Amino acid sequence: MTNYSQLSRLDLNLLISLDALITERSVTRAAERLHLSQPALSASLGRLRSHFGDPILARRGNAYELTPFALRLAEHTTTALEAARRVFESQATWEPSESEREFSIYGSDYGFSTIGRVVSELAAERAPGVRFRFMLHNPLVVEDAANRLRSVDGMVIPHGFLSGLPYQDLWRDGWMAVVASSNHAVGEEITMENIAELPWVMTFQSRSAFTSAQRQIQQLGIEPRVDVIVESFLSLPHFVAGTQRIGLIQAALAPFALQLGGVRILPLPFDATPLVNALWWHPVHDRDSEHEWMRDLFKEAADIVAASAAEGTP
C-alpha cells in the first residue's frame, strides 16, 4: 500500500536535484545544469542527506565521488524522474500536430537506420513538435526490459529475446553474408566450407545478445573462428572490407553496406530463420492514446521499410 503521508512531505524538486547531483557528481556543475545558485543546491543536498541518512557525495582527495548508496539510487532516480515527467506531460485531449511530446525508444543501429528513420520522417510531416529519442540498447537493457520499459515508450527488437510483454509485429527480414570484394577465397556463392574455414566478424556474441543466424551456424556443427566482435550492425562491413572475413547482415541493411564499397552481399548456403522485428512496450502504455498514435506510426513505417527492402533500396 502506498504511504501517501510520507509522499506528501516530499518535494519533486529534490528528485530533480538528486538526478543532477548523481549525473554531474559535483554541486557546482549540478547547480549550473539546473540554473540554480550553488547555495540553493547545497541546501537541497543537505535535505537529501538528511532524508536518506547518507552523504550522497563524498570527498575523495580534490574531487567528489558518489557513495555506494547513491550509485544504487542512480537508475531508480532516472526512472522515477521519467515517470513523473510522463504523468505531467499527459493531456486529457491530445492533438499530434500541436504536441511537443517526446517518445523514447530502445533499439539497435539496425532498427534506427531502418524503421526509426522512417518513423521520424512521418512524425515530422504530421506532428512537427513531437520528438523521438532513439537509445541504443545493450545486453543489460534487454535482460531488464520488463523494468526498463516502464520509463520508456518501447523497444524495437526481433522476437526471441523478450516475452510476457505487449508487442506489435513490424516487418520480416532475412540474413545475408558480407564478404570483401577482394576476398578470392569466396566465389560467386559462399559455401559451408567458407563458413567453417574463414575468419568472422560477429555482432554482440553474449548470452542475451546474439543473432539467430549465428546460432544456426553453431547448430549445424560449425564453431566459427571469430576475429572481431562489434556491437553495431552498421559498422560490421567496415571490419570485413579488405579482409578474408565473413559477416552477417540483415537484408534491409545490404544497400547501406554496398554504398560503403569494397564488399559483396551474398545469400547464405543454408535456410536462415527470418527475423520478425517487433515493437515491444510495457502494459502501462496500453490505453495511452498518444502511445497508440506512436504504435500506428511504427506500423505504417514498417510497411514502408518492408517495401523498400523488397526493392533493394535503403
XYZ file of C-alpha atoms in Angstrom:
314
model
C 0.000 0.000 0.000
C 1.291 3.455 -0.936
C 2.329 5.582 2.042
C 0.741 8.859 0.946
C 1.575 10.679 4.166
C 5.278 10.113 3.511
C 4.986 11.085 -0.158
C 3.124 14.287 0.751
C 6.162 15.510 2.665
C 8.489 15.055 -0.307
C 9.366 17.729 -2.841
C 9.620 16.735 -6.509
C 12.340 19.357 -6.887
C 14.516 17.185 -4.636
C 14.262 14.390 -7.200
C 15.429 16.785 -9.910
C 18.311 17.927 -7.718
C 19.251 14.334 -6.888
C 19.322 13.397 -10.576
C 21.572 16.357 -11.391
C 23.921 15.619 -8.479
C 24.204 11.956 -9.447
C 24.798 12.829 -13.096
C 27.314 15.638 -12.544
C 28.900 14.342 -9.301
C 29.530 17.947 -8.383
C 27.426 20.560 -6.580
C 28.862 23.320 -8.773
C 28.186 21.577 -12.088
C 24.765 20.343 -10.952
C 23.801 23.900 -9.952
C 24.903 25.195 -13.364
C 22.909 22.474 -15.083
C 19.744 23.431 -13.171
C 20.424 27.180 -13.415
C 20.459 27.453 -9.613
C 22.859 29.111 -7.226
C 25.371 26.840 -5.531
C 23.987 27.621 -2.026
C 20.476 26.669 -3.182
C 21.638 23.294 -4.473
C 23.795 22.758 -1.389
C 20.638 23.223 0.663
C 18.878 20.567 -1.431
C 21.829 18.232 -0.957
C 21.543 18.784 2.790
C 17.863 17.814 2.727
C 18.659 14.723 0.654
C 21.402 13.687 3.066
C 19.016 14.116 5.982
C 16.246 12.143 4.261
C 18.429 9.207 3.192
C 20.902 9.260 6.062
C 23.699 9.094 3.502
C 26.214 11.714 2.234
C 25.302 11.053 -1.450
C 28.554 12.797 -2.461
C 31.759 12.057 -0.541
C 35.059 13.881 -0.949
C 37.954 11.831 -2.293
C 41.064 13.991 -2.450
C 40.254 17.067 -4.535
C 37.117 15.593 -6.058
C 33.755 14.162 -5.015
C 32.526 10.638 -5.661
C 29.080 9.092 -5.370
C 28.636 6.907 -2.330
C 27.717 3.227 -2.910
C 24.162 4.083 -1.848
C 23.968 6.937 -4.395
C 25.187 4.588 -7.121
C 22.310 2.241 -6.285
C 19.896 5.193 -6.438
C 21.105 6.330 -9.864
C 18.932 4.103 -12.036
C 15.853 4.442 -9.804
C 16.217 8.226 -9.897
C 16.249 8.353 -13.693
C 13.243 6.022 -13.894
C 11.266 7.982 -11.306
C 12.016 11.319 -12.955
C 10.982 9.987 -16.364
C 7.758 8.565 -14.912
C 6.943 11.889 -13.235
C 7.612 13.735 -16.469
C 5.202 11.449 -18.305
C 2.466 11.993 -15.722
C 2.597 15.775 -16.005
C 3.014 15.794 -19.781
C -0.182 13.783 -20.234
C -3.149 15.668 -21.688
C -6.881 14.994 -21.433
C -7.163 15.631 -25.153
C -4.179 15.183 -27.427
C -3.681 16.688 -30.851
C -0.484 15.316 -32.508
C 0.006 18.385 -34.685
C 0.122 20.603 -31.577
C 2.015 18.270 -29.264
C 5.603 18.591 -28.065
C 5.766 15.103 -26.548
C 8.999 13.119 -26.656
C 8.816 9.381 -27.342
C 11.798 7.314 -26.206
C 12.661 4.040 -27.937
C 15.368 1.459 -27.279
C 16.822 -0.430 -30.231
C 19.894 -1.242 -32.292
C 21.505 0.824 -35.038
C 19.809 -1.611 -37.445
C 16.400 -0.676 -36.077
C 17.166 3.035 -36.012
C 18.567 3.220 -39.558
C 15.556 1.356 -40.951
C 12.255 1.864 -39.174
C 13.450 4.590 -36.802
C 14.454 6.816 -39.686
C 11.081 6.368 -41.408
C 9.121 6.924 -38.186
C 10.928 10.220 -37.628
C 10.139 11.320 -41.183
C 6.438 10.505 -40.822
C 6.265 12.266 -37.455
C 7.956 15.382 -38.867
C 5.230 15.626 -41.511
C 2.274 15.127 -39.171
C 3.427 16.296 -35.764
C 6.403 18.642 -36.175
C 6.575 19.355 -32.434
C 6.824 15.674 -31.488
C 10.332 14.402 -30.836
C 11.791 10.883 -30.812
C 14.718 9.848 -28.654
C 16.328 6.671 -30.032
C 18.575 4.984 -27.463
C 20.915 2.068 -28.177
C 20.072 -0.980 -26.135
C 22.668 -3.381 -24.762
C 22.535 -6.847 -23.155
C 21.807 -5.361 -19.713
C 18.893 -3.315 -21.048
C 17.424 -6.324 -22.863
C 17.730 -8.557 -19.790
C 15.959 -5.899 -17.693
C 13.397 -4.997 -20.359
C 10.301 -5.518 -18.188
C 11.595 -2.864 -15.795
C 13.227 -0.536 -18.341
C 10.059 -0.344 -20.432
C 8.194 1.231 -17.521
C 10.004 4.511 -18.148
C 10.347 4.482 -21.954
C 7.854 4.059 -24.757
C 9.166 0.940 -26.421
C 11.915 -1.286 -27.693
C 12.441 -2.388 -31.292
C 13.892 -5.898 -31.210
C 13.143 -9.176 -33.019
C 11.198 -11.979 -31.419
C 13.280 -14.385 -29.375
C 14.599 -12.039 -26.677
C 11.510 -10.762 -24.824
C 8.357 -12.454 -23.605
C 5.347 -11.629 -21.449
C 5.077 -8.073 -22.791
C 2.711 -6.466 -25.315
C 4.140 -6.203 -28.809
C 3.292 -5.278 -32.358
C 4.909 -7.113 -35.252
C 6.596 -4.781 -37.720
C 8.345 -6.401 -40.667
C 10.182 -9.597 -41.542
C 13.782 -9.572 -42.650
C 16.410 -12.099 -43.691
C 20.139 -12.630 -43.217
C 22.842 -12.173 -45.839
C 26.589 -12.801 -45.860
C 29.050 -9.919 -46.232
C 32.485 -10.564 -47.754
C 35.154 -8.292 -49.148
C 35.179 -7.681 -52.890
C 38.860 -8.683 -52.778
C 38.179 -11.968 -50.961
C 39.041 -14.504 -53.681
C 38.539 -17.428 -51.299
C 34.803 -16.859 -51.827
C 33.483 -17.362 -55.336
C 30.152 -16.263 -56.726
C 28.473 -18.189 -53.938
C 29.512 -18.652 -50.335
C 29.864 -22.266 -49.219
C 29.656 -24.099 -45.911
C 33.407 -24.685 -46.260
C 33.906 -20.910 -46.404
C 31.802 -20.515 -43.266
C 33.825 -23.154 -41.427
C 37.295 -22.104 -42.589
C 37.333 -18.302 -42.946
C 37.529 -15.855 -40.005
C 34.415 -13.995 -38.879
C 33.183 -10.631 -37.712
C 30.347 -11.251 -35.266
C 27.876 -8.877 -33.638
C 27.427 -8.841 -29.863
C 28.091 -12.522 -29.027
C 26.845 -12.842 -25.455
C 24.304 -14.969 -23.603
C 21.479 -12.489 -24.212
C 22.746 -10.760 -27.365
C 23.187 -12.816 -30.494
C 21.666 -13.310 -33.919
C 19.507 -16.251 -34.915
C 21.771 -16.955 -37.898
C 24.829 -17.167 -35.640
C 23.042 -19.733 -33.506
C 22.032 -21.710 -36.590
C 25.641 -21.954 -37.748
C 26.566 -23.475 -34.403
C 23.578 -25.809 -34.567
C 24.885 -27.010 -37.933
C 28.008 -28.208 -36.133
C 30.291 -25.296 -37.039
C 32.103 -23.179 -34.470
C 33.126 -20.043 -36.406
C 36.625 -18.646 -35.892
C 35.838 -15.154 -34.614
C 38.363 -12.383 -35.350
C 36.243 -9.393 -34.276
C 33.142 -8.794 -32.166
C 31.402 -5.467 -32.756
C 28.256 -4.172 -31.060
C 26.954 -2.484 -34.191
C 25.376 -3.833 -37.361
C 26.079 -0.773 -39.487
C 29.791 -0.786 -38.733
C 30.235 -4.509 -39.436
C 31.045 -4.082 -43.181
C 33.977 -1.816 -42.241
C 35.571 -4.781 -40.463
C 35.002 -7.034 -43.490
C 36.258 -4.815 -46.329
C 39.819 -5.624 -47.385
C 39.982 -8.813 -45.294
C 39.242 -12.528 -45.599
C 36.464 -12.210 -43.020
C 32.793 -13.085 -43.300
C 29.982 -11.226 -41.560
C 26.208 -11.468 -41.258
C 23.923 -8.555 -42.013
C 20.169 -8.057 -42.245
C 18.850 -7.839 -45.799
C 17.429 -4.358 -45.126
C 20.969 -3.128 -44.386
C 22.500 -4.630 -47.539
C 22.048 -1.416 -49.601
C 23.781 0.600 -46.864
C 26.687 -1.852 -46.832
C 27.060 -1.715 -50.618
C 27.148 2.079 -50.521
C 30.323 1.824 -48.453
C 32.064 -0.048 -51.256
C 34.610 -2.835 -51.031
C 32.143 -5.561 -50.049
C 29.833 -8.083 -51.666
C 26.476 -9.292 -50.317
C 25.775 -12.995 -50.877
C 22.992 -15.404 -49.884
C 23.778 -17.860 -47.118
C 24.217 -21.539 -48.056
C 21.514 -22.605 -45.588
C 17.940 -21.532 -44.871
C 18.417 -18.930 -42.174
C 15.462 -18.360 -39.860
C 13.966 -14.988 -40.800
C 13.822 -12.102 -38.358
C 10.406 -10.972 -37.183
C 11.001 -7.446 -35.940
C 8.584 -6.093 -33.359
C 7.872 -3.077 -31.187
C 7.557 -4.034 -27.501
C 6.195 -1.906 -24.650
C 5.046 -2.117 -21.039
C 1.310 -2.775 -20.361
C 1.084 0.593 -18.579
C 1.025 2.189 -22.066
C -1.787 0.013 -23.460
C -4.575 2.613 -23.139
C -2.423 5.678 -23.725
C -3.893 7.407 -26.805
C -0.580 9.131 -27.519
C 1.218 5.797 -27.375
C -1.412 4.280 -29.667
C -0.687 7.037 -32.184
C 3.004 6.203 -31.963
C 2.333 2.485 -32.471
C 0.251 3.234 -35.570
C 3.161 5.325 -36.868
C 5.550 2.390 -36.389
C 3.173 0.043 -38.199
C 2.922 2.397 -41.164
C 6.683 2.836 -41.208
C 7.145 -0.946 -41.104
C 5.164 -1.309 -44.338
C 7.419 1.279 -45.981
C 10.587 -0.466 -44.742
C 9.328 -3.840 -45.991
C 8.571 -2.392 -49.427
C 11.975 -0.708 -49.635
C 13.736 -3.935 -48.610
C 11.873 -5.835 -51.314
C 13.096 -3.303 -53.865
C 16.645 -3.395 -52.500
C 16.735 0.336 -51.734
C 17.776 1.969 -48.399
